[in-house]
PDB file of C-alpha atoms in Angstrom:
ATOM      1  CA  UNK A   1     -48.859-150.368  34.083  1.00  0.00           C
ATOM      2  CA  UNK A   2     -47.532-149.816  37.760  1.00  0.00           C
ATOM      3  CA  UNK A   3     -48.977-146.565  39.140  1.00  0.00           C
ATOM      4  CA  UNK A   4     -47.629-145.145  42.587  1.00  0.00           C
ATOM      5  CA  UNK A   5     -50.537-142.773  44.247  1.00  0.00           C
ATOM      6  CA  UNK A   6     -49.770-139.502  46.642  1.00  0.00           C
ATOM      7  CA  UNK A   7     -51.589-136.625  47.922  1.00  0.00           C
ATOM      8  CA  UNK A   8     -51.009-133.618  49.839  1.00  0.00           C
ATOM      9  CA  UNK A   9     -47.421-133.024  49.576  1.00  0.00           C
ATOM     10  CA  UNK A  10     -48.545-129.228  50.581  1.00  0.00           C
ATOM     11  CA  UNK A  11     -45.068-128.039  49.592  1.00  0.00           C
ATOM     12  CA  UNK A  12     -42.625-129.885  51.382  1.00  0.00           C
ATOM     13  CA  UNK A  13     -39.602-130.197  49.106  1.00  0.00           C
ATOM     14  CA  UNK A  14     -38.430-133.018  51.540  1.00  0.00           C
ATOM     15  CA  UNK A  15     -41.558-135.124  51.237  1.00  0.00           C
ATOM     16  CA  UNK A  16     -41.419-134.352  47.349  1.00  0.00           C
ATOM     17  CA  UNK A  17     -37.931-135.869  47.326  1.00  0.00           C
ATOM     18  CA  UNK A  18     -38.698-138.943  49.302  1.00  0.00           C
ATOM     19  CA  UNK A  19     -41.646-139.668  47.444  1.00  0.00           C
ATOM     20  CA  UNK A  20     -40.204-139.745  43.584  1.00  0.00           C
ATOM     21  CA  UNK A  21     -36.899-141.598  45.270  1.00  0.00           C
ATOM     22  CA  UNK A  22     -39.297-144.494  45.872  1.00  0.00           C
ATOM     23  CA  UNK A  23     -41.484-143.758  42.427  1.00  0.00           C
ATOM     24  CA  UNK A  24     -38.093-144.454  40.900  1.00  0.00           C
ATOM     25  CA  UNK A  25     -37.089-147.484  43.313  1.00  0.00           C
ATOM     26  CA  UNK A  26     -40.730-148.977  42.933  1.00  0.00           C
ATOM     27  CA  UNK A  27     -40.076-148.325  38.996  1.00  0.00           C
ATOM     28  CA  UNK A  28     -43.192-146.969  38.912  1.00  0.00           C
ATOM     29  CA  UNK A  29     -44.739-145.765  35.281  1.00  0.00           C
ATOM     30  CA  UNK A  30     -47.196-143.299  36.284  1.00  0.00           C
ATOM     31  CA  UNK A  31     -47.732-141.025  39.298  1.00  0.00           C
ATOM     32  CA  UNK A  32     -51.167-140.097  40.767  1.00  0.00           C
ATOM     33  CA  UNK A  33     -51.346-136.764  42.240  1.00  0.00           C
ATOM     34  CA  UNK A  34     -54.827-136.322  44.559  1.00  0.00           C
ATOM     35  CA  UNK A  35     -54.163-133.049  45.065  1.00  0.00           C
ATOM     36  CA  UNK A  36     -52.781-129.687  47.472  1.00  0.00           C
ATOM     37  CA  UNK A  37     -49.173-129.986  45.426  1.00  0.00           C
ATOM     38  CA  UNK A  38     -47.738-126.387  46.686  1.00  0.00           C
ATOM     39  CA  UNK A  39     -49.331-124.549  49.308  1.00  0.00           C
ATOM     40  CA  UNK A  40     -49.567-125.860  53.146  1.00  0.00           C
ATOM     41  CA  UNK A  41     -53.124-123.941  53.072  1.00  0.00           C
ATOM     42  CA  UNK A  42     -54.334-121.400  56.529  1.00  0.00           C
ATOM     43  CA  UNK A  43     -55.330-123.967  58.779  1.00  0.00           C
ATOM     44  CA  UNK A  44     -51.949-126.409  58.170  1.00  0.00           C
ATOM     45  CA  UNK A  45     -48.774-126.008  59.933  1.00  0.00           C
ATOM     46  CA  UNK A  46     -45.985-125.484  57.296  1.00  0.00           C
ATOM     47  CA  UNK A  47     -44.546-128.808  56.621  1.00  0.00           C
ATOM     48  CA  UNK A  48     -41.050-130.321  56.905  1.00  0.00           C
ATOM     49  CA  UNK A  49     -38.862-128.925  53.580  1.00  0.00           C
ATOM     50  CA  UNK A  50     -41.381-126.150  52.803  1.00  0.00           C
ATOM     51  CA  UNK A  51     -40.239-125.058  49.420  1.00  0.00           C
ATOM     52  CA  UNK A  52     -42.905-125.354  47.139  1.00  0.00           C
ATOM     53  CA  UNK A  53     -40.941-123.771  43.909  1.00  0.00           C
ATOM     54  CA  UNK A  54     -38.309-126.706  44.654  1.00  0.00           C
ATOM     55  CA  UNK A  55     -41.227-128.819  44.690  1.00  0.00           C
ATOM     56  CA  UNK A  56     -42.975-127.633  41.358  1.00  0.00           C
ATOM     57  CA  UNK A  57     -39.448-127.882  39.798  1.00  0.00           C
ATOM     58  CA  UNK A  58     -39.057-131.920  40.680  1.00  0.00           C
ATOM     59  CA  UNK A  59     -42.519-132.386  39.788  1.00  0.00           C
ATOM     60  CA  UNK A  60     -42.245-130.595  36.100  1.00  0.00           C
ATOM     61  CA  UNK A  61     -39.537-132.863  35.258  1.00  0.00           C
ATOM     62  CA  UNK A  62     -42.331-135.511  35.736  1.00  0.00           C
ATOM     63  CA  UNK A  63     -44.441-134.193  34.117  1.00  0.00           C
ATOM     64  CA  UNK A  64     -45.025-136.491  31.421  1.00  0.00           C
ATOM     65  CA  UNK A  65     -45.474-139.446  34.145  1.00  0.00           C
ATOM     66  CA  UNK A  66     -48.174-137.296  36.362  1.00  0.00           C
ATOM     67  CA  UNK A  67     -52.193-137.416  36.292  1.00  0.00           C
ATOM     68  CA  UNK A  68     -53.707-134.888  38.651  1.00  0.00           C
ATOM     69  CA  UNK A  69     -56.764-133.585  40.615  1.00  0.00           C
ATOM     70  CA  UNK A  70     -57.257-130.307  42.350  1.00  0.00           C
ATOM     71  CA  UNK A  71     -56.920-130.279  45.877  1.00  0.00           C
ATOM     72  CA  UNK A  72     -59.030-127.569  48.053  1.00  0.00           C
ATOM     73  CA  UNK A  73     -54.800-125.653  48.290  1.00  0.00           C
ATOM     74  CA  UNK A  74     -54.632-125.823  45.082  1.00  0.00           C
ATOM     75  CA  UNK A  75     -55.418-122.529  42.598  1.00  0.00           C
ATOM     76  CA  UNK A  76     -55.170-121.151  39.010  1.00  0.00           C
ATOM     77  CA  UNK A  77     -51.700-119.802  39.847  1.00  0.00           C
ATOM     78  CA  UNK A  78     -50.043-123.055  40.840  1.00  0.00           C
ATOM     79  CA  UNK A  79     -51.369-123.929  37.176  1.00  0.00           C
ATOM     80  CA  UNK A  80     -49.490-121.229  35.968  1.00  0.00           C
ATOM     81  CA  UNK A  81     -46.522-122.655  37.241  1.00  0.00           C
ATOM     82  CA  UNK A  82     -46.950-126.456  37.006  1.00  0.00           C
ATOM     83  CA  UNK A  83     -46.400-128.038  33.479  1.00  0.00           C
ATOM     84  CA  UNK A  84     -49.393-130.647  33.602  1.00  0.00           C
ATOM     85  CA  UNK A  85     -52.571-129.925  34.338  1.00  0.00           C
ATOM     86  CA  UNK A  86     -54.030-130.224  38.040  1.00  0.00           C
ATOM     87  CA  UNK A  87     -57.473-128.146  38.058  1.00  0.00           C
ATOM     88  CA  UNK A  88     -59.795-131.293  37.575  1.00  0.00           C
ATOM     89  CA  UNK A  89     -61.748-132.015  40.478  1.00  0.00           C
ATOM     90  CA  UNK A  90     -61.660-135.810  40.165  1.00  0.00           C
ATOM     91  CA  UNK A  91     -60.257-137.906  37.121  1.00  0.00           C
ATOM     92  CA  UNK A  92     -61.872-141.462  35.707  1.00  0.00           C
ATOM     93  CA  UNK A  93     -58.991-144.394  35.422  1.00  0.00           C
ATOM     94  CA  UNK A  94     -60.331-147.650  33.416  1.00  0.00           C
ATOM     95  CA  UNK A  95     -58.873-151.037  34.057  1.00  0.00           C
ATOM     96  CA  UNK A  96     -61.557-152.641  32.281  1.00  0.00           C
ATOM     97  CA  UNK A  97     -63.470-154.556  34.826  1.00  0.00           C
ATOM     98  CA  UNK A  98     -63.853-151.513  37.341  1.00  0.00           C
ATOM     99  CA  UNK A  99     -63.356-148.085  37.475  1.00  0.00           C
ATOM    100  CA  UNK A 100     -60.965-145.794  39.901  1.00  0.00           C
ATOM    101  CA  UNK A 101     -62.661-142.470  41.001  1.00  0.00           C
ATOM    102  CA  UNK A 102     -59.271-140.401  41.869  1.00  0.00           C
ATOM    103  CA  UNK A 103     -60.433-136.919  43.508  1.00  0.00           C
ATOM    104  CA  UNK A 104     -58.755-134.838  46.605  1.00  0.00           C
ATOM    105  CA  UNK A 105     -61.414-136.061  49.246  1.00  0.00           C
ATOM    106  CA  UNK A 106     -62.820-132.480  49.839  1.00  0.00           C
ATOM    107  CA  UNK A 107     -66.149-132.526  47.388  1.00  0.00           C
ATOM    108  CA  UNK A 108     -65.779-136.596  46.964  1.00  0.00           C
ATOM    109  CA  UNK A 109     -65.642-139.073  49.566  1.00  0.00           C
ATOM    110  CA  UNK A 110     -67.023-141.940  51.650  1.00  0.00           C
ATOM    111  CA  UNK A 111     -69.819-139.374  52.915  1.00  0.00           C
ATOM    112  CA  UNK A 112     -70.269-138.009  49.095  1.00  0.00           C
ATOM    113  CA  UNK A 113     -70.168-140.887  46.859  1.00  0.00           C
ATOM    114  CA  UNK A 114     -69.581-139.817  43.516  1.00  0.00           C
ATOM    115  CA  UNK A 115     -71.421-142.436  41.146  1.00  0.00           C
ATOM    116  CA  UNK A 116     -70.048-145.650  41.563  1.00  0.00           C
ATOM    117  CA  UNK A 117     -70.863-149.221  41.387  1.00  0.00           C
ATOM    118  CA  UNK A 118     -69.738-152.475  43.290  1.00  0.00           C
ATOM    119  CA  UNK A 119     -66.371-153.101  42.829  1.00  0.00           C
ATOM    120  CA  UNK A 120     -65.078-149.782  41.525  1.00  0.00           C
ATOM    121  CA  UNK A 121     -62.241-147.812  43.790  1.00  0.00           C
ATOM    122  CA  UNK A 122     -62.715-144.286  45.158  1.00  0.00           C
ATOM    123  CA  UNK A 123     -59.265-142.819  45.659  1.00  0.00           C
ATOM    124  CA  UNK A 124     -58.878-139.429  47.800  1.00  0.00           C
ATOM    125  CA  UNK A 125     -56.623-137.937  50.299  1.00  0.00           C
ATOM    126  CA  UNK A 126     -57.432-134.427  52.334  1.00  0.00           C
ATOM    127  CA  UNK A 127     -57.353-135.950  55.568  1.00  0.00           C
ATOM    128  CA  UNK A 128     -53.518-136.951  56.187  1.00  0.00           C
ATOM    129  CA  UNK A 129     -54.754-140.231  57.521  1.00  0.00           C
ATOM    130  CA  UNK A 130     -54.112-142.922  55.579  1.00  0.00           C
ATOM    131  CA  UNK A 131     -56.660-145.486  55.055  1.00  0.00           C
ATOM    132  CA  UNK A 132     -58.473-148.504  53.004  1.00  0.00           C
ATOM    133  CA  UNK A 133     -61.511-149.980  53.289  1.00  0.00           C
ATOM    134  CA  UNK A 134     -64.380-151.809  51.333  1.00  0.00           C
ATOM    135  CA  UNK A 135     -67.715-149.661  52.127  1.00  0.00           C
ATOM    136  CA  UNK A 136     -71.162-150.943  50.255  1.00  0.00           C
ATOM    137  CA  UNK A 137     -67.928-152.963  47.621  1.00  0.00           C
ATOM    138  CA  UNK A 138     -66.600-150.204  46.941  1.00  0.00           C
TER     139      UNK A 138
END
């Protein structure tokens, strides 16, 4: 299973676009959400394409293909809107070997370790800095 991973599309229709073009180019079976879907949040600058109903729109019609976590943007009402659910704080993905601890970054990450082991994978975004790194193996 091929799985393409995102976060913190905070709205922007025109980031929302580009990023299920290249889900669809990368042919891509499921789509990792780490959170802040809709809503550019107080301290953000609204982004590029801000049209977050636009954005809830492409995303429903993916529904099916998405797995989710809550970002610190993200509410009860965007549930009400989205068609999969998004109001976990961090999700568990097994590949057998290792695990994958997916969360938004903003309770979980590299300073608050949820409970892994050596050679699992903590996924998070928050930051808008992309980055990877083996810390401890993990």
């Amino acid at each position: 299973m091929k799985w393409m991973i995102a976060s913190d599309i905070h709205g922007s229709a025109f980031y929302c676009r580009k990023l299920l073009e290249r889900f669809s180019l990368e042919n891509a079976d499921r789509l990792l959400l780490l959170g802040d879907l809709l809503y550019h949040g107080p301290r953000n600058d609204l982004p590029e394409g801000y049209a977050p109903k636009e954005v809830l729109c492409m995303l429903n019609e993916r529904k099916d293909q998405i797995l989710c976590v809550r970002g610190n943007c993200d509410t009860e009402v965007d549930q009400m809107v989205l068609d999969f659910p998004i109001l976990a704080d961090y999700a568990w993905i097994d590949l057998g070997s290792r695990l994958i601890f997916a969360t938004h970054g903003h309770k979980f990450n590299e300073a608050s370790l949820p409970p892994l082991k050596r050679g699992d994978i903590l996924l998070y975004g928050h930051t808008h800095v992309p980055l990877c790194k083996v810390t401890n193996g993990i």
